[in-house]
Amino acid sequence: DAMVIQNPRYQVTQFGKPVTLSCSQTLNHNVMYWYQQKSSQAPKLLFHYYDKDFNNEADTPDNFQSRRPNTSFCFLDIRSPGLGDAAMYLCATSPQGVPTDTQYFGPGTRLTVL
Amino acid sequence: GQNIDQPTEMTATEGAIVQINCTYQTSGFNGLFWYQQHAGEAPTFLSYNVLDGLEEKGRFSSFLSRSKGYSYLLLKELQMKDSASYLCASMDSNYQLIWGAGTKLIIKP
């Protein structure tokens, strides 16, 4: 089945130790998104890629970086995780990013920072 | 500013009907989405409205009034598996989704 895959599902890191979360998709969608969602809060968009065009949200901290080496894969790098970065990180895709496009979410990676 | 308001939590009985309301204020409007999110899982798409009126899809219906900046999600014949958070999201003029914090729906037998 076509899907959005995130690895790992659970990630534990230490304060200040860089961590990379990965997302892959078999849907061949042009647009990929990274969201951060804390408990009982709305998902917060960090970045999105329209094909290779990178779009950074204005309030995304510099501590967060992203890479999209090809259509299928996208990575979220957290350079120096702080305790406040503990959250669920959701990857999503949509075909073209136009209004009627649904976003398809991966299962998420829950990040714990010790 | 951009804002989405929905109740934090609602409780309903199995077999009953529940309406979850959402009001939105966004810079421009390109549609209103509802997503369902079970605890610890990713959101899954339920509905999309861009025109005024009611869209029915099985047990779930979604309504939109653009002039009032208002939408609701109607769930009929509630089942225990409907216990989840329901997220309202408005798409703004830049085609970005502005998300609400979600309404946690608790179903009691």
Coordinates of C-alpha atoms in Angstrom, one line a residue:
Chain A
D1 CA 0.0 0.0 0.0
A2 CA 1.1 3.5 -0.7
M3 CA 2.0 5.3 2.5
V4 CA 4.0 7.8 4.5
I5 CA 6.6 6.1 6.8
Q6 CA 8.4 7.6 9.7
N7 CA 11.4 6.1 11.5
P8 CA 11.9 5.7 14.3
R9 CA 8.5 5.7 15.9
Y10 CA 10.1 6.6 19.3
Q11 CA 13.3 8.4 19.7
V12 CA 15.2 9.3 22.9
T13 CA 18.0 11.7 22.8
Q14 CA 20.0 13.7 25.4
F15 CA 19.9 17.4 25.9
G16 CA 22.1 19.0 23.2
K17 CA 22.8 15.8 21.3
P18 CA 21.9 16.1 17.6
V19 CA 19.1 13.9 16.3
T20 CA 17.7 13.1 12.8
L21 CA 14.1 12.0 12.1
S22 CA 13.3 10.5 8.8
C23 CA 10.2 10.3 6.6
S24 CA 9.7 8.5 3.4
Q25 CA 6.7 8.3 1.1
T26 CA 5.6 5.9 -1.7
L27 CA 2.7 8.2 -2.8
N28 CA 5.0 10.2 -5.2
H29 CA 3.6 13.4 -3.8
N30 CA 5.2 16.7 -4.6
V31 CA 4.8 18.4 -1.3
M32 CA 6.2 17.2 2.1
Y33 CA 5.6 18.8 5.5
W34 CA 7.1 18.6 8.9
Y35 CA 4.9 19.4 11.9
Q36 CA 5.6 19.5 15.6
Q37 CA 2.8 18.6 17.9
K38 CA 2.9 18.9 21.7
S39 CA 0.3 17.2 23.9
S40 CA -3.2 18.6 23.5
Q41 CA -2.0 21.3 21.1
A42 CA -2.5 22.0 17.4
P43 CA 0.1 20.7 15.0
K44 CA 2.7 23.5 14.3
L45 CA 4.1 23.6 10.8
L46 CA 7.9 23.8 10.8
F47 CA 8.7 23.6 7.1
H48 CA 7.4 22.3 3.8
Y49 CA 8.9 21.4 0.5
Y50 CA 7.2 22.0 -2.8
D51 CA 9.2 19.6 -4.8
K52 CA 12.8 20.9 -4.1
D53 CA 11.7 24.3 -3.1
F54 CA 12.2 24.7 0.7
N55 CA 9.8 26.9 2.7
N56 CA 10.7 27.7 6.2
E57 CA 8.0 29.0 8.6
A58 CA 9.0 32.4 10.1
D59 CA 8.9 31.2 13.7
T60 CA 10.7 27.9 13.2
P61 CA 13.9 28.0 15.4
D62 CA 17.2 27.8 13.6
N63 CA 17.9 24.7 15.7
F64 CA 15.6 22.9 13.3
Q65 CA 16.9 22.0 9.8
S66 CA 15.5 19.9 7.0
R67 CA 16.7 18.1 3.9
R68 CA 14.9 16.5 1.0
P69 CA 17.5 14.6 -1.1
N70 CA 14.8 13.2 -3.4
T71 CA 11.0 13.0 -3.9
S72 CA 10.6 10.1 -1.6
F73 CA 12.7 11.1 1.5
C74 CA 12.7 14.0 3.9
F75 CA 14.7 14.5 7.0
L76 CA 14.3 16.7 10.1
D77 CA 17.5 17.5 11.9
I78 CA 17.4 19.0 15.4
R79 CA 20.9 20.3 16.0
S80 CA 20.8 20.8 19.8
P81 CA 17.6 19.5 21.2
G82 CA 16.3 21.2 24.3
L83 CA 13.7 19.9 26.8
G84 CA 11.1 22.0 25.1
D85 CA 11.6 20.1 21.8
A86 CA 10.1 17.0 23.3
A87 CA 7.1 16.4 21.1
M88 CA 5.5 14.3 18.4
Y89 CA 6.9 15.1 15.0
L90 CA 4.6 14.5 12.1
C91 CA 5.5 14.2 8.5
A92 CA 2.8 14.7 5.9
T93 CA 2.5 14.8 2.1
S94 CA 0.1 16.2 -0.4
P95 CA 0.0 15.7 -4.2
Q96 CA 0.4 19.4 -5.3
G97 CA -0.4 21.6 -2.3
V98 CA -3.5 23.1 -3.9
P99 CA -6.5 23.8 -1.7
T100 CA -8.4 20.6 -2.4
D101 CA -5.4 18.4 -1.6
T102 CA -5.7 16.3 1.5
Q103 CA -2.6 16.0 3.6
Y104 CA -1.6 12.4 4.4
F105 CA 0.2 11.9 7.6
G106 CA 2.8 9.4 8.7
P107 CA 2.4 7.7 12.1
G108 CA 4.7 10.3 13.8
T109 CA 8.0 10.1 15.8
R110 CA 7.7 10.8 19.5
L111 CA 10.8 12.5 20.6
T112 CA 11.9 12.4 24.3
V113 CA 14.8 14.6 25.4
L114 CA 16.5 13.6 28.6
Chain B
G1 CA -4.1 37.5 13.6
Q2 CA -5.1 34.0 12.7
N3 CA -7.2 31.9 15.1
I4 CA -9.1 28.7 15.3
D5 CA -11.5 28.1 18.2
Q6 CA -13.0 24.8 19.2
P7 CA -14.1 23.3 22.5
T8 CA -11.4 21.5 24.4
E9 CA -13.4 18.5 25.4
M10 CA -16.9 17.0 24.8
T11 CA -18.6 13.9 26.2
A12 CA -21.4 12.0 24.5
T13 CA -23.1 8.6 24.8
E14 CA -22.7 5.6 22.5
G15 CA -25.4 5.7 19.8
A16 CA -26.1 9.4 20.2
I17 CA -25.4 12.4 18.0
V18 CA -22.7 15.0 18.7
Q19 CA -21.9 18.3 17.0
I20 CA -18.4 19.8 17.4
N21 CA -18.2 23.5 16.5
C22 CA -15.3 25.4 15.1
T23 CA -14.9 29.2 14.4
Y24 CA -12.0 30.5 12.4
Q25 CA -10.3 33.8 11.5
T26 CA -7.6 33.4 8.9
S27 CA -5.9 35.7 6.3
G28 CA -7.9 34.6 3.3
F29 CA -9.8 31.3 3.1
N30 CA -9.2 28.3 0.9
G31 CA -11.3 25.7 2.7
L32 CA -12.0 24.1 6.0
F33 CA -10.7 20.7 6.9
W34 CA -11.6 18.3 9.7
Y35 CA -9.2 15.6 10.9
Q36 CA -9.6 12.8 13.4
Q37 CA -6.7 12.0 15.7
H38 CA -6.6 9.0 18.0
A39 CA -4.3 9.3 21.0
G40 CA -0.7 8.8 20.0
E41 CA -1.5 8.5 16.4
A42 CA -1.3 10.8 13.3
P43 CA -4.3 12.8 12.1
T44 CA -6.5 11.3 9.4
F45 CA -8.6 13.3 7.0
L46 CA -12.3 13.4 7.5
S47 CA -13.8 16.2 5.4
Y48 CA -13.1 19.3 3.3
N49 CA -15.6 22.2 2.8
V50 CA -15.0 25.2 0.7
L51 CA -18.6 26.1 -0.2
D52 CA -21.4 27.0 2.2
G53 CA -23.6 24.1 3.3
L54 CA -23.6 20.6 4.6
E55 CA -21.5 17.7 3.2
E56 CA -22.6 14.3 4.3
K57 CA -20.3 11.3 4.3
G58 CA -21.8 8.3 6.1
R59 CA -22.1 8.8 9.8
F60 CA -20.1 12.1 9.6
S61 CA -21.3 15.4 8.2
S62 CA -19.5 18.7 8.0
F63 CA -21.1 22.2 7.7
L64 CA -19.6 25.5 6.6
S65 CA -20.8 29.1 6.8
R66 CA -18.2 31.4 5.2
S67 CA -20.0 34.6 6.2
K68 CA -19.9 33.5 9.9
G69 CA -16.5 31.9 9.9
Y70 CA -18.1 28.9 11.3
S71 CA -18.0 25.1 10.8
Y72 CA -19.3 22.1 12.6
L73 CA -18.6 18.4 12.4
L74 CA -21.7 16.2 13.1
L75 CA -21.2 12.6 14.2
K76 CA -24.2 10.3 14.2
E77 CA -24.7 6.8 15.8
L78 CA -21.7 7.3 17.9
Q79 CA -19.4 4.3 18.4
M80 CA -16.8 3.7 21.1
K81 CA -14.1 3.9 18.4
D82 CA -15.1 7.5 17.7
S83 CA -13.4 8.5 20.9
A84 CA -10.6 10.7 19.6
S85 CA -9.6 14.3 19.1
Y86 CA -11.2 16.1 16.2
L87 CA -9.0 18.9 14.7
C88 CA -10.4 21.8 12.7
A89 CA -8.0 23.4 10.3
S90 CA -8.6 26.4 8.0
M91 CA -6.5 26.9 4.8
D92 CA -5.4 30.5 4.5
S93 CA -4.6 32.6 1.4
N94 CA -1.0 31.1 1.3
Y95 CA -2.5 27.6 1.2
Q96 CA -1.2 26.9 4.7
L97 CA -3.3 25.0 7.2
I98 CA -4.1 26.9 10.4
W99 CA -4.9 24.3 13.0
G100 CA -7.1 24.3 16.0
A101 CA -5.9 22.5 19.2
G102 CA -8.6 19.8 18.7
T103 CA -11.7 18.7 20.6
K104 CA -11.3 15.6 22.7
L105 CA -14.4 13.6 22.3
I106 CA -15.2 11.1 25.0
I107 CA -17.8 8.4 24.3
K108 CA -19.5 6.7 27.2
P109 CA -21.4 3.4 27.0

